[in-house]
CSV table of C-alpha atoms in Angstrom, one decimal:
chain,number,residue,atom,x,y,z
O,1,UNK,CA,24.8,-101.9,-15.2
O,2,UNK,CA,23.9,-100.9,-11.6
O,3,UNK,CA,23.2,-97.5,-10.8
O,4,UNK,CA,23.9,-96.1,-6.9
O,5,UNK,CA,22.4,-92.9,-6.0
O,6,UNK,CA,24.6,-90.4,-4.4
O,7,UNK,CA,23.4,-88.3,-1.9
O,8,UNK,CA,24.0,-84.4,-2.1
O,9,UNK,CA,26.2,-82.7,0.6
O,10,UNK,CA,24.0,-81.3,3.6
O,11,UNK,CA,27.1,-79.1,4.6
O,12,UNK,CA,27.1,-77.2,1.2
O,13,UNK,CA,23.3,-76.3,1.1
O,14,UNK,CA,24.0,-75.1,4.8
O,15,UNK,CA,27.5,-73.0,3.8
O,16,UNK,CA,25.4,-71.4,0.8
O,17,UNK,CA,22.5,-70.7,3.8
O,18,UNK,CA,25.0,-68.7,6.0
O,19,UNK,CA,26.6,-67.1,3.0
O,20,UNK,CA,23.4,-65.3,2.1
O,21,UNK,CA,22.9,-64.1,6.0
O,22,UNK,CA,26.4,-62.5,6.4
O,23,UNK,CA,25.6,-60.9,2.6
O,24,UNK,CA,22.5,-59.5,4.6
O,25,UNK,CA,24.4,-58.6,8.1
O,26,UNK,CA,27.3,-57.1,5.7
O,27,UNK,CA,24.9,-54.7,3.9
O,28,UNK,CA,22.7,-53.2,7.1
O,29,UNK,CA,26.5,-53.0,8.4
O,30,UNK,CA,27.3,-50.7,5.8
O,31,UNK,CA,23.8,-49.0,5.4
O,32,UNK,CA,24.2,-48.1,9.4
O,33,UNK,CA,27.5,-46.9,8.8
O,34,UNK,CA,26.7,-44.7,5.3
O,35,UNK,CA,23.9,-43.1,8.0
O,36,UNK,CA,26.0,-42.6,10.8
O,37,UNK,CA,28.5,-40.6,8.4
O,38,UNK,CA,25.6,-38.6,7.0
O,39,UNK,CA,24.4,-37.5,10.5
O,40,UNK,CA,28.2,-36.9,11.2
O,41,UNK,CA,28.6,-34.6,8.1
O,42,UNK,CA,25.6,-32.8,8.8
O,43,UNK,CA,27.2,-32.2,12.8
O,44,UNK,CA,30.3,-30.8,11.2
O,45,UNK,CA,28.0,-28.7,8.7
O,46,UNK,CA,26.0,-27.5,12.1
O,47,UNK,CA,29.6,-27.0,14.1
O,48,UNK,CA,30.8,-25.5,11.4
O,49,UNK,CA,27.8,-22.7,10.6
O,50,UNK,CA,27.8,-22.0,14.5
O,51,UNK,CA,31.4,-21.2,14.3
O,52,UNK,CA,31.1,-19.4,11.1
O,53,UNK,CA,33.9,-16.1,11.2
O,54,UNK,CA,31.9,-13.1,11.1
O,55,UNK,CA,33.9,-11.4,8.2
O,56,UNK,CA,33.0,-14.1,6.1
O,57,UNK,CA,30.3,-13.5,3.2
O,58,UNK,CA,28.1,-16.2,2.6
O,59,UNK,CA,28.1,-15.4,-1.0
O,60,UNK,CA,31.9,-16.2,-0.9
O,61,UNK,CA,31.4,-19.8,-0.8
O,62,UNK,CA,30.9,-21.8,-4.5
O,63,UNK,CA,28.3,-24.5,-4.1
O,64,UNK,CA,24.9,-23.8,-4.3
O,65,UNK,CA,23.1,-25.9,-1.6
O,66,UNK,CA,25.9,-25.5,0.7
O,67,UNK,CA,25.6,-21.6,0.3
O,68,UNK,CA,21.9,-22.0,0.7
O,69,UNK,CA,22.2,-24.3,3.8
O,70,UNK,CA,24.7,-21.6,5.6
O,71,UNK,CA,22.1,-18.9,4.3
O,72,UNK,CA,18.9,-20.9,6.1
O,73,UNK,CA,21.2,-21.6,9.3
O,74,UNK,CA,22.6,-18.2,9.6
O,75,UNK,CA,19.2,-16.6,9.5
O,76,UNK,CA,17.6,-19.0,11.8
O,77,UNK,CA,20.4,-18.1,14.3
O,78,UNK,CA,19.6,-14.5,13.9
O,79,UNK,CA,16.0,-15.0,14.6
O,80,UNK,CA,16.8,-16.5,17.6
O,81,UNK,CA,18.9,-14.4,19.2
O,82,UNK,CA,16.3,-11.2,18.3
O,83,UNK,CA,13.8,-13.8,20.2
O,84,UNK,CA,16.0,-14.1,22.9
O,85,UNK,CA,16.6,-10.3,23.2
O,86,UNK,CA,12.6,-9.6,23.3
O,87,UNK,CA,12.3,-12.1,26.0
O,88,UNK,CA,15.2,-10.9,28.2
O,89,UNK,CA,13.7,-7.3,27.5
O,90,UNK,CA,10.0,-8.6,28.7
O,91,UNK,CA,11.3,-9.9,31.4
O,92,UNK,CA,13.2,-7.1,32.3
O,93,UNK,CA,10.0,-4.6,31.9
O,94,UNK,CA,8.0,-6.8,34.2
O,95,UNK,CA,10.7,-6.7,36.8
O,96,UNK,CA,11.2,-3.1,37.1
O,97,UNK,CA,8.0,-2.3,36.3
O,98,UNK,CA,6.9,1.3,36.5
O,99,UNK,CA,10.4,2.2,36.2
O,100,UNK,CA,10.9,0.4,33.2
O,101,UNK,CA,12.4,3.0,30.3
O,102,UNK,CA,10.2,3.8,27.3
O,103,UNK,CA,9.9,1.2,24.4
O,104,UNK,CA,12.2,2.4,21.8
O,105,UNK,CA,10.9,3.8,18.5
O,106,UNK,CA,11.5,2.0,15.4
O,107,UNK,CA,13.1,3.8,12.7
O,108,UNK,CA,10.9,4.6,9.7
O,109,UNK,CA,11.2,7.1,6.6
O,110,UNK,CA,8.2,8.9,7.9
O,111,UNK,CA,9.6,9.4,11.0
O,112,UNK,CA,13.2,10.3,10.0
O,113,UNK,CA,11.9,12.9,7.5
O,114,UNK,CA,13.9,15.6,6.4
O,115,UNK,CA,12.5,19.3,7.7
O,116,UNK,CA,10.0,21.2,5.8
O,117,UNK,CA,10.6,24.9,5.9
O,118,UNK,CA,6.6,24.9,4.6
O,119,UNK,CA,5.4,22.9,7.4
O,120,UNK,CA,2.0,24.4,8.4
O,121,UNK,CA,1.2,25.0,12.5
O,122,UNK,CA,-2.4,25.2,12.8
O,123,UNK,CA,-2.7,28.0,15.3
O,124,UNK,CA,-0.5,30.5,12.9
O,125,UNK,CA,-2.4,33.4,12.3
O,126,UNK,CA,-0.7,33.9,9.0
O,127,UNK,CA,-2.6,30.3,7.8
O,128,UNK,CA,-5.4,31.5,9.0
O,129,UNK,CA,-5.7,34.7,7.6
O,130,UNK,CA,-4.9,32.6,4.1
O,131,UNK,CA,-8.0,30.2,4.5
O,132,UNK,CA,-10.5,32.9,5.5
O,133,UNK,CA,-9.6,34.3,2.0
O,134,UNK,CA,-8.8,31.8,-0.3
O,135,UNK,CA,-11.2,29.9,-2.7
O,136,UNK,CA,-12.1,27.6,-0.4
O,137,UNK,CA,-13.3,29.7,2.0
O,138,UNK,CA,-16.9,30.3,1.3
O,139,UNK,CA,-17.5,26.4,1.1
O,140,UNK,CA,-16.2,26.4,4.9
O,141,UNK,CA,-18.7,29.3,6.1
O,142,UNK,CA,-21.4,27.3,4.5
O,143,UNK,CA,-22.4,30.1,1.7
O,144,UNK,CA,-22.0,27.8,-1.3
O,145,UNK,CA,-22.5,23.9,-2.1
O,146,UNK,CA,-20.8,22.1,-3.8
O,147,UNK,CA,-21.9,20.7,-7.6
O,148,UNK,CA,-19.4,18.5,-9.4
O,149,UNK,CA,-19.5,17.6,-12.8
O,150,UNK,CA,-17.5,14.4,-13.8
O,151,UNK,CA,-16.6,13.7,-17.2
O,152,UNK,CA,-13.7,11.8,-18.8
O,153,UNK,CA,-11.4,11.6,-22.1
O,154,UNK,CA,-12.7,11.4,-25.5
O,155,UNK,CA,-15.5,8.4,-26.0
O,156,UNK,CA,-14.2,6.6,-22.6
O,157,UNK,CA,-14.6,2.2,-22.4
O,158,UNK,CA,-17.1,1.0,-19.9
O,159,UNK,CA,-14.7,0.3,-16.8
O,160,UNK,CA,-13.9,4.0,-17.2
O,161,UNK,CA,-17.5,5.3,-17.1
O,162,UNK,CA,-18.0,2.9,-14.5
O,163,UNK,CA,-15.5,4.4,-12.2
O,164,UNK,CA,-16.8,7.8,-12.8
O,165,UNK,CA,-20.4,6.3,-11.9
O,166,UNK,CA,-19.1,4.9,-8.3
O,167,UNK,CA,-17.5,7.9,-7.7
O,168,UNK,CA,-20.3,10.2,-8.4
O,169,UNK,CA,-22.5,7.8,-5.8
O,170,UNK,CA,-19.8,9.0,-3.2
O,171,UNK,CA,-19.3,12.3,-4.1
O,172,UNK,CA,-22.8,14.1,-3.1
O,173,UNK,CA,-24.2,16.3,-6.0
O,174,UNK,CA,-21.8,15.0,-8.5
O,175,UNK,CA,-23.3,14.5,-12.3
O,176,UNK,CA,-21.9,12.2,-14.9
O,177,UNK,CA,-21.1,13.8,-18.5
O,178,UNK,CA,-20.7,11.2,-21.2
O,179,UNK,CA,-18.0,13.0,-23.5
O,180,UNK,CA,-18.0,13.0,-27.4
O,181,UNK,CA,-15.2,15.3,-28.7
O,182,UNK,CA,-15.6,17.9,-26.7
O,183,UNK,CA,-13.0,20.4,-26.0
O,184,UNK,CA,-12.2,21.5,-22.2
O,185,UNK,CA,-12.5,25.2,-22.8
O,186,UNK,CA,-15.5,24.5,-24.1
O,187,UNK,CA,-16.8,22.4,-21.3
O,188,UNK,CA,-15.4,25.0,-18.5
O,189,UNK,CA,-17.7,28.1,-19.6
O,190,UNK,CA,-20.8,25.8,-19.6
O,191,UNK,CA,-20.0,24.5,-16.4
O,192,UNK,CA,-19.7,28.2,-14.8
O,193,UNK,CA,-23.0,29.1,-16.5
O,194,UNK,CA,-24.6,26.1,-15.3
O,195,UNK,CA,-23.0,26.7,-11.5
O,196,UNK,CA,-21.0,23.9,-11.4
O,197,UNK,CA,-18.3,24.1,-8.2
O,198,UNK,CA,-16.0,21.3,-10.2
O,199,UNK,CA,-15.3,19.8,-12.8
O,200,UNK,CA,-13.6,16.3,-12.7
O,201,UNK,CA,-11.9,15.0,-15.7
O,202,UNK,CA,-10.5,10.7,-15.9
O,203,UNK,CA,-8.6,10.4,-18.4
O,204,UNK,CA,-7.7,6.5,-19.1
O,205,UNK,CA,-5.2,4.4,-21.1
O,206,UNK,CA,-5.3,0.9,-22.4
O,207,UNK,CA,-8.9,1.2,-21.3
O,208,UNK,CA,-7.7,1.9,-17.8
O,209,UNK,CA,-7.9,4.7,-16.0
O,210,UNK,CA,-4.8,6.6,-15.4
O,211,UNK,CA,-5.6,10.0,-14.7
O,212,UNK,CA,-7.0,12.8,-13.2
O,213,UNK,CA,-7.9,16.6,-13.0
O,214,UNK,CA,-9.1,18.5,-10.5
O,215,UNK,CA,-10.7,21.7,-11.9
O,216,UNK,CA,-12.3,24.4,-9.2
O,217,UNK,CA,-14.7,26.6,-10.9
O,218,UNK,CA,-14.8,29.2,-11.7
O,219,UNK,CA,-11.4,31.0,-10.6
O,220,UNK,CA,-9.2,28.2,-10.0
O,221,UNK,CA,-6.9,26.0,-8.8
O,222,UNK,CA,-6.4,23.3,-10.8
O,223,UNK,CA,-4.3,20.1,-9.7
O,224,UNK,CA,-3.3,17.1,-12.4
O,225,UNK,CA,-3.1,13.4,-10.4
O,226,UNK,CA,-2.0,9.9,-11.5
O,227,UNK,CA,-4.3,7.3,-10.8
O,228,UNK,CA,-3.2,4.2,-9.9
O,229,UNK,CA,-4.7,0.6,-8.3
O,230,UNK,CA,-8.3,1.5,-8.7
O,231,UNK,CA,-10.9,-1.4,-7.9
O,232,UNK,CA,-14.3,-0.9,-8.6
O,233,UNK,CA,-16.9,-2.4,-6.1
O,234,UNK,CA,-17.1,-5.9,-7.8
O,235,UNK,CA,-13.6,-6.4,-7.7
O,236,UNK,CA,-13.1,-6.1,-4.0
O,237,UNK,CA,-13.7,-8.8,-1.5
O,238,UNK,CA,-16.3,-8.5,1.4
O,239,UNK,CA,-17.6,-5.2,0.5
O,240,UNK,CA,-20.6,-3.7,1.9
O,241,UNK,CA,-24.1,-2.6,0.3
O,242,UNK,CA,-23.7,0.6,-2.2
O,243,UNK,CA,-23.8,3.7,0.0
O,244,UNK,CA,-26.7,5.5,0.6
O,245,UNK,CA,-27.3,9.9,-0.7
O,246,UNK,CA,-26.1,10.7,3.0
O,247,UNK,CA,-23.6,13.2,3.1
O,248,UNK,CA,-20.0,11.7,4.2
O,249,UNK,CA,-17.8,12.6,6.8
O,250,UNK,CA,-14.2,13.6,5.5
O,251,UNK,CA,-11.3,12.8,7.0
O,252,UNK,CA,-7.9,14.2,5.6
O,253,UNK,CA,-4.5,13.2,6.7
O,254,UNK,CA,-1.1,14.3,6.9
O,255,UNK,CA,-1.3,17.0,4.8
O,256,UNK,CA,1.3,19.3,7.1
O,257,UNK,CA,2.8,21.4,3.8
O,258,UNK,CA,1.7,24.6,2.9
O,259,UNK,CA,1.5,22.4,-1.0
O,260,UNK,CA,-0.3,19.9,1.2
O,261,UNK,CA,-3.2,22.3,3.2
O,262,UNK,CA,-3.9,23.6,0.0
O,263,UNK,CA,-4.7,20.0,-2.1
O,264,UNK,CA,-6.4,18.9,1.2
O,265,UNK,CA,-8.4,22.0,1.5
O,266,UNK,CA,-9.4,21.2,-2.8
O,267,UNK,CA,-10.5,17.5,-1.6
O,268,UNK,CA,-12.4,18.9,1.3
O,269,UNK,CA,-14.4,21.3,-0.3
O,270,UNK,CA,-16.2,18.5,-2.8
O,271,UNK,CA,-18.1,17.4,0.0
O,272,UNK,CA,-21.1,19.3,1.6
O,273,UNK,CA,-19.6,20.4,4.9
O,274,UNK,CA,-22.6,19.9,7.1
O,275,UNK,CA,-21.8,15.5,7.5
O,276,UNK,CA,-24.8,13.3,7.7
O,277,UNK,CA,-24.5,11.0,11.1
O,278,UNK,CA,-27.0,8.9,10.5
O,279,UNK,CA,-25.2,7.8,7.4
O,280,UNK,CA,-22.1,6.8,8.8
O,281,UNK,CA,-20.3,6.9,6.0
O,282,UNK,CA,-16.8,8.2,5.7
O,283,UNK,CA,-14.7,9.4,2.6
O,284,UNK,CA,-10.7,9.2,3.8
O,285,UNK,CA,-8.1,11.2,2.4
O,286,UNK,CA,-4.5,9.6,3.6
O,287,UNK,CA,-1.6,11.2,2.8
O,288,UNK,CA,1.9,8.8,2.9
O,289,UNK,CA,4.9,9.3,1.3
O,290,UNK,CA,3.6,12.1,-1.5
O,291,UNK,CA,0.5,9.1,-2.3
O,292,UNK,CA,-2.6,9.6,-1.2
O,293,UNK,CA,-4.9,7.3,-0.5
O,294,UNK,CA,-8.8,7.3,-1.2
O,295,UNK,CA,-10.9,4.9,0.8
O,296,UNK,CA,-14.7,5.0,1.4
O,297,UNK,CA,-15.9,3.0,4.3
O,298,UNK,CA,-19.1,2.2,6.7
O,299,UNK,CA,-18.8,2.4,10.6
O,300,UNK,CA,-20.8,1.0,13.4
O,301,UNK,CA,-20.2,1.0,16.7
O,302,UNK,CA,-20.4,-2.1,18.4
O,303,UNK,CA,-20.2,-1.0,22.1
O,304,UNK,CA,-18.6,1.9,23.7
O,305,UNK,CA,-15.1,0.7,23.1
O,306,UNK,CA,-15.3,-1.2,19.5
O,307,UNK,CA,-16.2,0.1,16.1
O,308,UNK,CA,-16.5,-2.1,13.1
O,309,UNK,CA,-16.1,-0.6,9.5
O,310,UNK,CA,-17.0,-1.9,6.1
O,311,UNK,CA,-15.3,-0.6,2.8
O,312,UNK,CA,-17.6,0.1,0.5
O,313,UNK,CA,-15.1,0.9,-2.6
O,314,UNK,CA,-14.5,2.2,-5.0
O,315,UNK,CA,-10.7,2.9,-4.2
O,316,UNK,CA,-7.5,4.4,-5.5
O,317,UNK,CA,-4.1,6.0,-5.2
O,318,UNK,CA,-3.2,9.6,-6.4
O,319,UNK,CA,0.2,11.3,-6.7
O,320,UNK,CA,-0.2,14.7,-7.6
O,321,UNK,CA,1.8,16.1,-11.0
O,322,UNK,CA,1.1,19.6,-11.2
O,323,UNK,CA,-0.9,22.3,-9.1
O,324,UNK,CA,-2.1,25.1,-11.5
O,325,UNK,CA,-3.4,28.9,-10.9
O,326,UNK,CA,-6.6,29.5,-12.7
O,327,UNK,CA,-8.8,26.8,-14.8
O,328,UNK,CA,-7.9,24.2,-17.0
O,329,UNK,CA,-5.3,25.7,-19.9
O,330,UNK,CA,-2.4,23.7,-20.8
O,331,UNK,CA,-0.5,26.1,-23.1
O,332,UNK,CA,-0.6,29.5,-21.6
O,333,UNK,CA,-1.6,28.4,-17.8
O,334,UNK,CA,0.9,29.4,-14.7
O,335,UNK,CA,2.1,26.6,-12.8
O,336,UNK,CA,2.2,26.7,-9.0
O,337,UNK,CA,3.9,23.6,-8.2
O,338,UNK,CA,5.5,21.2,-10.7
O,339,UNK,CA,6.6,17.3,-9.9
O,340,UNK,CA,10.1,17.4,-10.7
O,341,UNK,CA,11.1,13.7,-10.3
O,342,UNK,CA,15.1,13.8,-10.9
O,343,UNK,CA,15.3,16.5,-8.4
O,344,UNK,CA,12.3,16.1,-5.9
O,345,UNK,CA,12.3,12.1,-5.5
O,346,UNK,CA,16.6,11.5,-5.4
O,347,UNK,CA,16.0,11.7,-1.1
O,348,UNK,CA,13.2,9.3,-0.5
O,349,UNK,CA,13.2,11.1,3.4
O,350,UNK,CA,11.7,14.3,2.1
O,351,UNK,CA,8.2,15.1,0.8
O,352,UNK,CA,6.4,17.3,-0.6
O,353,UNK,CA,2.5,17.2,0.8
């Protein structure tokens, strides 16, 4: 029985060839057109945003990325326009020049303040009749020195005593007392019999410390602070060397209250008031918002128009509790000046240093 070979059909091979290639064609057809309504989409999105009604909330609308994309756009339009209005005020200030008006002041919450009736004006003869007899005074006319004694709260951990070590090495004539269940009015007549000037008490919780008071020996006042963000030298970056025994300039600022001039006068009188130069060291004082800052920094002048400065550490923040007549006594002592938060903090414009 004969066999005969057929031969295959060229045409079907060829039809299966060009059935693959429009498969191919079909899909980048449809790929360009899935893109092309993407890109379309994200026009209407953009159209859409720009003519966004201005009563409209963005929190009004339900989906999540599309509230989030409206939120990005919307703020990127704001930041353009304020860009726009800087330039077109630029360019107005270099046109008229000297006739320009005066930049306008931004609004803060020091600068809106509410009115002190307590203000202090330097040249009222009333103030200065007050700080040529206060406590304070004789520190001022240079007929006393300063001597601080620094202790803390009952058996202190060693990033308390640590603290109270830094800030005896800024403090000049300042001595560290390591405290083992000692009472305070036991402390205070040793202190005055010794001629001690101050006596400076951190307290500390959780092994951090957390508070401090002020005593001025041996009449009074004394004032009770929280302490807050304190970093030891170690902890802060790109410090300098530890200070040197110089005496340290003192600078004090924005105490403007009668409360104020009297806690800035307490500061100022722990330091010796004739300031070593040569040290150039400076102890800062800065008042903001009813917080007051302590920073201790290194200066050097680098020509006649640049100074460079160094912090040296340690630092903190105080806010001051109470202000008290007389020395140290917690149950029968009268109370200048109380922190009364309900009542003093409800307007966050007015202050009280």
């Amino acid at each position: 029985m004969d066999i005969t070979e057929v031969p295959t059909n060229q045409g079907s091979k060829s039809k299966k060839k060009k059935s693959k290639k429009s498969m191919k064609t079909n899909t980048k057809v449809k790929n360009v057109e899935v893109e092309e309504e993407r890109s379309a989409a994200v026009e209407k999105m953009t159209e859409s945003a720009a003519a966004f009604p201005p009563t409209f909330s963005v929190s009004e609308i339900k989906n999540k990325q599309r509230r989030h994309f409206m939120f990005m756009k919307l703020k990127q339009e704001k930041r353009k326009q304020k860009l726009q209005l800087k330039k077109k005020r630029r360019k107005e200030r270099e046109a008229l020049g000297d006739k320009a008006p005066p930049k306008e002041v931004p609004k803060t919450i020091e600068n809106q303040r509410v009115f002190d009736e307590t203000t202090v004006d330097p040249e009222d003869e009333e103030v200065a009749f007050d700080e040529g007899t206060d406590e304070f005074s004789a520190y001022f006319n240079g007929l006393t020195n300063p001597k601080v004694l620094i202790t803390t709260s009952d058996r202190p951990r060693g990033r308390t005593m640590r603290f109270c070590e830094q800030l005896a090495s800024v403090i000049p004539n300042a001595h560290v007392y390591y405290r083992r269940g000692l009472a305070l009015k036991r402390i205070i007549p040793q202190c005055v019999a010794r001629n001690f000037t101050y006596l400076i008490v951190v307290n500390e919780d959780r092994q951090v410390p957390n508070g401090l008071v002020l005593c001025h020996l041996p009449d009074g006042p004394t004032a009770h602070f929280k302490v807050s963000s304190v970093r030891l030298r170690k902890e802060m970056k790109r410090r300098g060397k530890d200070p040197t025994e110089h005496y340290p300039e003192v600078i004090l600022n924005n105490f403007t209250t009668r409360l104020g001039h009297s806690i800035g006068r307490l500061f100022a009188a722990l330091f010796p008031q004739n300031p070593q130069f040569v040290g150039r060291q400076v102890a800062t004082f800065h008042n903001q918002r009813d917080f007051i800052f302590f920073r201790f920094h290194r200066y050097i002048f680098k020509n006649e128009k640049k100074v460079g400065i160094q912090e040296l550490g340690p630092r903190f923040t105080l806010k001051l509790r109470s202000l008290q007549k007389g020395t140290f006594n917690s149950k029968y002592g009268e109370y200048e000046w109380v922190l009364k938060r309900h009542e003093m903090d409800a307007c966050r414009r007015k202050f009280q240093l």
